[in-house]
Amino acid sequence: MWRNRDANWDLWPVPDYLDEVYREVRADDDAVLVHHSAFFRRFPAEHFGRSLELGAGPNLYPLMLSAAVSREIEAVEPSTASVSYLEGQLRDGPEESWQPFYARCRELQPALPVTLSEALARVRVRRGGAADLTPRSYDLASMHFVAESATESPDEFRDLCHAFAGAVRPGGWLVAAFMENMGRYRIADGPVWPGYPVDSAAVQEVFAPLTDELTIDRVNSAPTGEGYETTGMVLLTARTRNPLARKAADK
């Protein structure tokens, strides 16, 4: 059983990953944009002071999604390859292939800035992982395709999810997406990476004790390359438990 520490994430194949998954807006990613944007439209512009994107990788669309409601977004990522890519996108401007994603995000969230560069100006990149998060330090936390694709251990999957939820203040919000039923996987002709197959029930089991207003949905996956097979995506929104609010409600 591979654990997170057994993989060399600094060697994450950023160009191959982008070519395989993010050079166009696929149907499953569009479904994520629609789902998450409906959640974010519940809040006014810049409602959240400090937001987290945990395990950001080289995927820019989660940062686009939360930019409409966040004054500051911290992208926390352990891989030096992905950190370098993110820093380059912020410094030199985003690749043209991200513009269709942003155009779609703006259709769904009109409060977003006019340009993608403006939206990304509120992002700060920090190298780190779940173990480096300060508990209860964010108003909103977002995580996309991370906990289930970083380990084969169910206990470590749970711990990663708990660290993600624990980084948010009581009464703050979570939004996440998980690859459904994906075990070990390979990007292009590169090495094999650890994965833990999850479904809606597994996500429900982990987050139900930690949250209120938990919603879990799923969408089918678009076709992917050999070695990167999955049956769909599990989508989550939730509010972290606030013990004080619960006590007040019980009186």
Short mmCIF file of C-alpha atoms in Angstrom, two decimals:
data_model
loop_
_atom_site.label_atom_id
_atom_site.label_comp_id
_atom_site.label_asym_id
_atom_site.label_seq_id
_atom_site.Cartn_x
_atom_site.Cartn_y
_atom_site.Cartn_z
CA MET A 1 0.00 0.00 0.00
CA TRP A 2 1.52 3.29 -1.12
CA ARG A 3 1.22 6.31 1.12
CA ASN A 4 1.68 9.94 0.19
CA ARG A 5 5.31 9.98 1.29
CA ASP A 6 6.15 7.10 -1.07
CA ALA A 7 5.63 9.21 -4.22
CA ASN A 8 8.05 11.87 -5.45
CA TRP A 9 5.55 14.65 -6.11
CA ASP A 10 8.32 16.99 -7.23
CA LEU A 11 8.42 14.93 -10.42
CA TRP A 12 4.71 15.48 -11.18
CA PRO A 13 4.47 15.59 -15.00
CA VAL A 14 2.86 19.01 -15.37
CA PRO A 15 2.93 19.34 -19.21
CA ASP A 16 1.63 15.80 -19.77
CA TYR A 17 -1.09 16.26 -17.14
CA LEU A 18 -2.27 19.51 -18.72
CA ASP A 19 -2.20 17.99 -22.22
CA GLU A 20 -4.23 14.99 -21.09
CA VAL A 21 -6.83 16.77 -18.98
CA TYR A 22 -6.96 20.57 -19.27
CA ARG A 23 -6.29 21.77 -22.80
CA GLU A 24 -10.04 22.11 -23.40
CA VAL A 25 -13.19 22.37 -21.31
CA ARG A 26 -14.41 18.78 -21.15
CA ALA A 27 -17.99 17.91 -20.24
CA ASP A 28 -17.11 16.70 -16.74
CA ASP A 29 -15.09 19.80 -15.90
CA ASP A 30 -17.91 21.96 -17.23
CA ALA A 31 -20.24 20.12 -14.86
CA VAL A 32 -17.89 21.01 -12.00
CA LEU A 33 -17.89 24.66 -13.08
CA VAL A 34 -21.69 24.70 -13.15
CA HIS A 35 -22.04 22.93 -9.79
CA HIS A 36 -19.47 25.00 -7.92
CA SER A 37 -20.58 28.29 -9.46
CA ALA A 38 -24.11 27.69 -8.20
CA PHE A 39 -22.63 27.35 -4.72
CA PHE A 40 -20.44 30.45 -5.02
CA ARG A 41 -23.31 32.59 -6.31
CA ARG A 42 -24.83 32.30 -2.84
CA PHE A 43 -22.24 34.80 -1.61
CA PRO A 44 -21.53 38.42 -2.56
CA ALA A 45 -18.31 39.45 -4.27
CA GLU A 46 -15.24 39.23 -2.03
CA HIS A 47 -17.32 37.73 0.77
CA PHE A 48 -14.46 35.58 2.05
CA GLY A 49 -11.36 37.27 3.39
CA ARG A 50 -8.98 34.32 3.14
CA SER A 51 -9.54 31.20 1.05
CA LEU A 52 -7.49 28.03 0.60
CA GLU A 53 -6.90 25.85 -2.45
CA LEU A 54 -5.32 22.70 -1.03
CA GLY A 55 -3.13 20.68 -3.39
CA ALA A 56 -3.67 23.23 -6.13
CA GLY A 57 -1.46 21.45 -8.67
CA PRO A 58 -1.29 23.11 -12.08
CA ASN A 59 -5.10 23.35 -12.36
CA LEU A 60 -6.18 27.01 -12.57
CA TYR A 61 -9.95 26.62 -12.78
CA PRO A 62 -10.56 26.13 -9.03
CA LEU A 63 -8.72 29.41 -8.47
CA MET A 64 -10.95 31.08 -11.05
CA LEU A 65 -14.08 29.76 -9.33
CA SER A 66 -13.27 31.10 -5.89
CA ALA A 67 -11.87 34.43 -7.14
CA ALA A 68 -15.37 35.93 -7.39
CA VAL A 69 -15.97 35.55 -3.66
CA SER A 70 -12.46 35.76 -2.15
CA ARG A 71 -10.26 38.73 -1.37
CA GLU A 72 -7.19 36.51 -0.98
CA ILE A 73 -6.59 32.92 -2.12
CA GLU A 74 -3.69 30.84 -0.85
CA ALA A 75 -2.76 27.99 -3.19
CA VAL A 76 -0.92 25.38 -1.12
CA GLU A 77 0.92 22.77 -3.19
CA PRO A 78 3.68 20.29 -2.23
CA SER A 79 5.15 19.65 -5.71
CA THR A 80 7.98 21.91 -6.82
CA ALA A 81 6.99 21.26 -10.44
CA SER A 82 3.43 22.44 -9.85
CA VAL A 83 4.53 25.39 -7.70
CA SER A 84 6.87 26.50 -10.49
CA TYR A 85 4.04 26.26 -13.01
CA LEU A 86 1.63 28.25 -10.84
CA GLU A 87 4.19 30.93 -10.11
CA GLY A 88 4.92 31.25 -13.83
CA GLN A 89 1.22 31.63 -14.64
CA LEU A 90 0.89 34.40 -12.07
CA ARG A 91 4.11 36.13 -13.08
CA ASP A 92 3.97 35.86 -16.88
CA GLY A 93 0.23 35.55 -17.46
CA PRO A 94 -1.91 32.45 -17.92
CA GLU A 95 -1.58 30.19 -20.94
CA GLU A 96 -4.13 30.81 -23.67
CA SER A 97 -5.68 27.37 -23.11
CA TRP A 98 -7.09 28.62 -19.79
CA GLN A 99 -9.10 31.42 -21.40
CA PRO A 100 -12.09 29.20 -22.41
CA PHE A 101 -12.28 28.00 -18.82
CA TYR A 102 -12.37 31.58 -17.58
CA ALA A 103 -14.93 32.64 -20.17
CA ARG A 104 -17.18 29.84 -18.94
CA CYS A 105 -16.59 30.81 -15.30
CA ARG A 106 -17.57 34.40 -16.08
CA GLU A 107 -20.78 33.22 -17.75
CA LEU A 108 -21.62 31.39 -14.55
CA GLN A 109 -20.24 33.98 -12.11
CA PRO A 110 -20.65 37.51 -13.53
CA ALA A 111 -19.02 38.98 -10.40
CA LEU A 112 -15.62 37.76 -11.59
CA PRO A 113 -13.11 40.37 -12.83
CA VAL A 114 -13.04 41.04 -16.56
CA THR A 115 -9.71 39.30 -17.15
CA LEU A 116 -8.22 36.09 -15.85
CA SER A 117 -5.05 37.93 -14.88
CA GLU A 118 -7.10 40.19 -12.62
CA ALA A 119 -8.72 37.18 -10.98
CA LEU A 120 -5.37 35.48 -10.42
CA ALA A 121 -3.89 38.63 -8.90
CA ARG A 122 -5.51 37.66 -5.58
CA VAL A 123 -3.73 34.26 -5.55
CA ARG A 124 -0.62 33.58 -3.51
CA VAL A 125 1.27 30.31 -3.96
CA ARG A 126 2.91 28.51 -1.04
CA ARG A 127 4.77 25.23 -1.14
CA GLY A 128 3.33 22.90 1.47
CA GLY A 129 0.78 20.22 2.20
CA ALA A 130 -2.04 19.31 4.53
CA ALA A 131 0.32 18.90 7.49
CA ASP A 132 1.41 22.53 7.11
CA LEU A 133 -2.06 24.06 7.45
CA THR A 134 -2.91 26.17 10.47
CA PRO A 135 -6.23 24.99 11.91
CA ARG A 136 -9.22 27.33 11.65
CA SER A 137 -7.31 29.93 9.62
CA TYR A 138 -9.45 30.17 6.46
CA ASP A 139 -13.00 31.30 5.73
CA LEU A 140 -13.32 28.94 2.73
CA ALA A 141 -11.36 25.87 1.67
CA SER A 142 -11.41 24.26 -1.76
CA MET A 143 -9.82 20.97 -2.84
CA HIS A 144 -9.95 19.31 -6.25
CA PHE A 145 -8.84 15.75 -7.03
CA VAL A 146 -6.28 15.64 -4.22
CA ALA A 147 -6.93 13.41 -1.19
CA GLU A 148 -7.99 10.39 -3.25
CA SER A 149 -5.09 10.74 -5.71
CA ALA A 150 -2.31 11.11 -3.12
CA THR A 151 -2.46 7.81 -1.21
CA GLU A 152 -3.75 4.25 -1.25
CA SER A 153 -4.45 4.27 2.49
CA PRO A 154 -8.07 4.80 3.62
CA ASP A 155 -6.78 6.15 6.93
CA GLU A 156 -4.53 8.67 5.20
CA PHE A 157 -7.35 9.68 2.86
CA ARG A 158 -9.48 10.37 5.92
CA ASP A 159 -6.66 12.29 7.63
CA LEU A 160 -6.09 14.46 4.55
CA CYS A 161 -9.80 15.28 4.41
CA HIS A 162 -9.87 16.06 8.14
CA ALA A 163 -6.89 18.42 7.78
CA PHE A 164 -8.65 20.11 4.86
CA ALA A 165 -11.85 20.65 6.85
CA GLY A 166 -9.95 21.57 10.01
CA ALA A 167 -8.18 24.43 8.24
CA VAL A 168 -11.49 26.32 8.08
CA ARG A 169 -12.94 28.32 10.95
CA PRO A 170 -16.12 26.99 12.57
CA GLY A 171 -19.04 27.94 10.36
CA GLY A 172 -16.79 28.38 7.32
CA TRP A 173 -17.32 26.63 4.03
CA LEU A 174 -15.89 23.72 2.05
CA VAL A 175 -16.12 22.92 -1.64
CA ALA A 176 -14.40 19.91 -3.17
CA ALA A 177 -14.29 17.42 -6.03
CA PHE A 178 -13.03 13.83 -6.00
CA MET A 179 -12.28 11.38 -8.79
CA GLU A 180 -14.67 8.45 -8.40
CA ASN A 181 -13.33 4.87 -8.29
CA MET A 182 -9.80 5.70 -9.41
CA GLY A 183 -7.02 3.57 -7.97
CA ARG A 184 -3.39 3.70 -9.05
CA TYR A 185 -3.00 5.82 -12.15
CA ARG A 186 -0.48 6.95 -14.75
CA ILE A 187 -0.20 10.19 -16.71
CA ALA A 188 0.92 9.56 -20.33
CA ASP A 189 4.00 7.29 -20.25
CA GLY A 190 5.15 8.45 -16.83
CA PRO A 191 5.38 6.61 -13.50
CA VAL A 192 2.47 5.16 -11.55
CA TRP A 193 0.94 7.27 -8.77
CA PRO A 194 -1.05 6.16 -5.71
CA GLY A 195 -4.83 6.45 -5.69
CA TYR A 196 -7.61 5.43 -3.31
CA PRO A 197 -10.95 4.54 -4.97
CA VAL A 198 -13.78 6.56 -3.44
CA ASP A 199 -17.47 7.03 -4.16
CA SER A 200 -20.22 9.24 -2.77
CA ALA A 201 -20.70 6.99 0.26
CA ALA A 202 -17.00 7.15 1.18
CA VAL A 203 -16.97 10.94 0.94
CA GLN A 204 -20.18 11.15 2.96
CA GLU A 205 -18.72 8.95 5.69
CA VAL A 206 -15.61 11.12 6.09
CA PHE A 207 -17.27 14.54 6.03
CA ALA A 208 -20.62 13.97 7.74
CA PRO A 209 -19.15 14.07 11.28
CA LEU A 210 -17.27 17.29 10.51
CA THR A 211 -19.89 19.39 8.76
CA ASP A 212 -23.42 20.71 8.52
CA GLU A 213 -25.34 21.53 5.34
CA LEU A 214 -23.44 18.75 3.57
CA THR A 215 -24.39 18.14 -0.05
CA ILE A 216 -22.84 15.47 -2.25
CA ASP A 217 -23.47 15.14 -5.98
CA ARG A 218 -21.77 13.27 -8.80
CA VAL A 219 -21.22 13.62 -12.52
CA ASN A 220 -19.97 11.16 -15.13
CA SER A 221 -16.38 11.42 -16.33
CA ALA A 222 -15.29 12.31 -19.82
CA PRO A 223 -13.02 9.74 -21.52
CA THR A 224 -9.40 9.86 -20.34
CA GLY A 225 -6.17 8.29 -21.45
CA GLU A 226 -5.21 4.72 -20.62
CA GLY A 227 -4.02 4.43 -17.04
CA TYR A 228 -6.17 7.32 -15.78
CA GLU A 229 -9.56 5.64 -15.66
CA THR A 230 -12.38 6.89 -13.42
CA THR A 231 -16.15 6.46 -13.39
CA GLY A 232 -17.09 10.02 -12.48
CA MET A 233 -16.57 12.90 -10.08
CA VAL A 234 -17.98 13.29 -6.59
CA LEU A 235 -18.78 16.93 -5.77
CA LEU A 236 -19.10 18.29 -2.24
CA THR A 237 -20.19 21.49 -0.53
CA ALA A 238 -20.52 21.82 3.23
CA ARG A 239 -20.29 24.12 6.23
CA THR A 240 -17.85 23.27 8.99
CA ARG A 241 -19.43 22.54 12.34
CA ASN A 242 -19.78 25.46 14.75
CA PRO A 243 -20.27 24.07 18.28
CA LEU A 244 -21.35 27.45 19.66
CA ALA A 245 -24.06 27.84 17.05
CA ARG A 246 -25.26 24.31 17.75
CA LYS A 247 -25.50 25.01 21.47
CA ALA A 248 -27.45 28.21 20.84
CA ALA A 249 -29.85 26.34 18.54
CA ASP A 250 -30.40 23.65 21.15
CA LYS A 251 -31.47 26.14 23.85
#
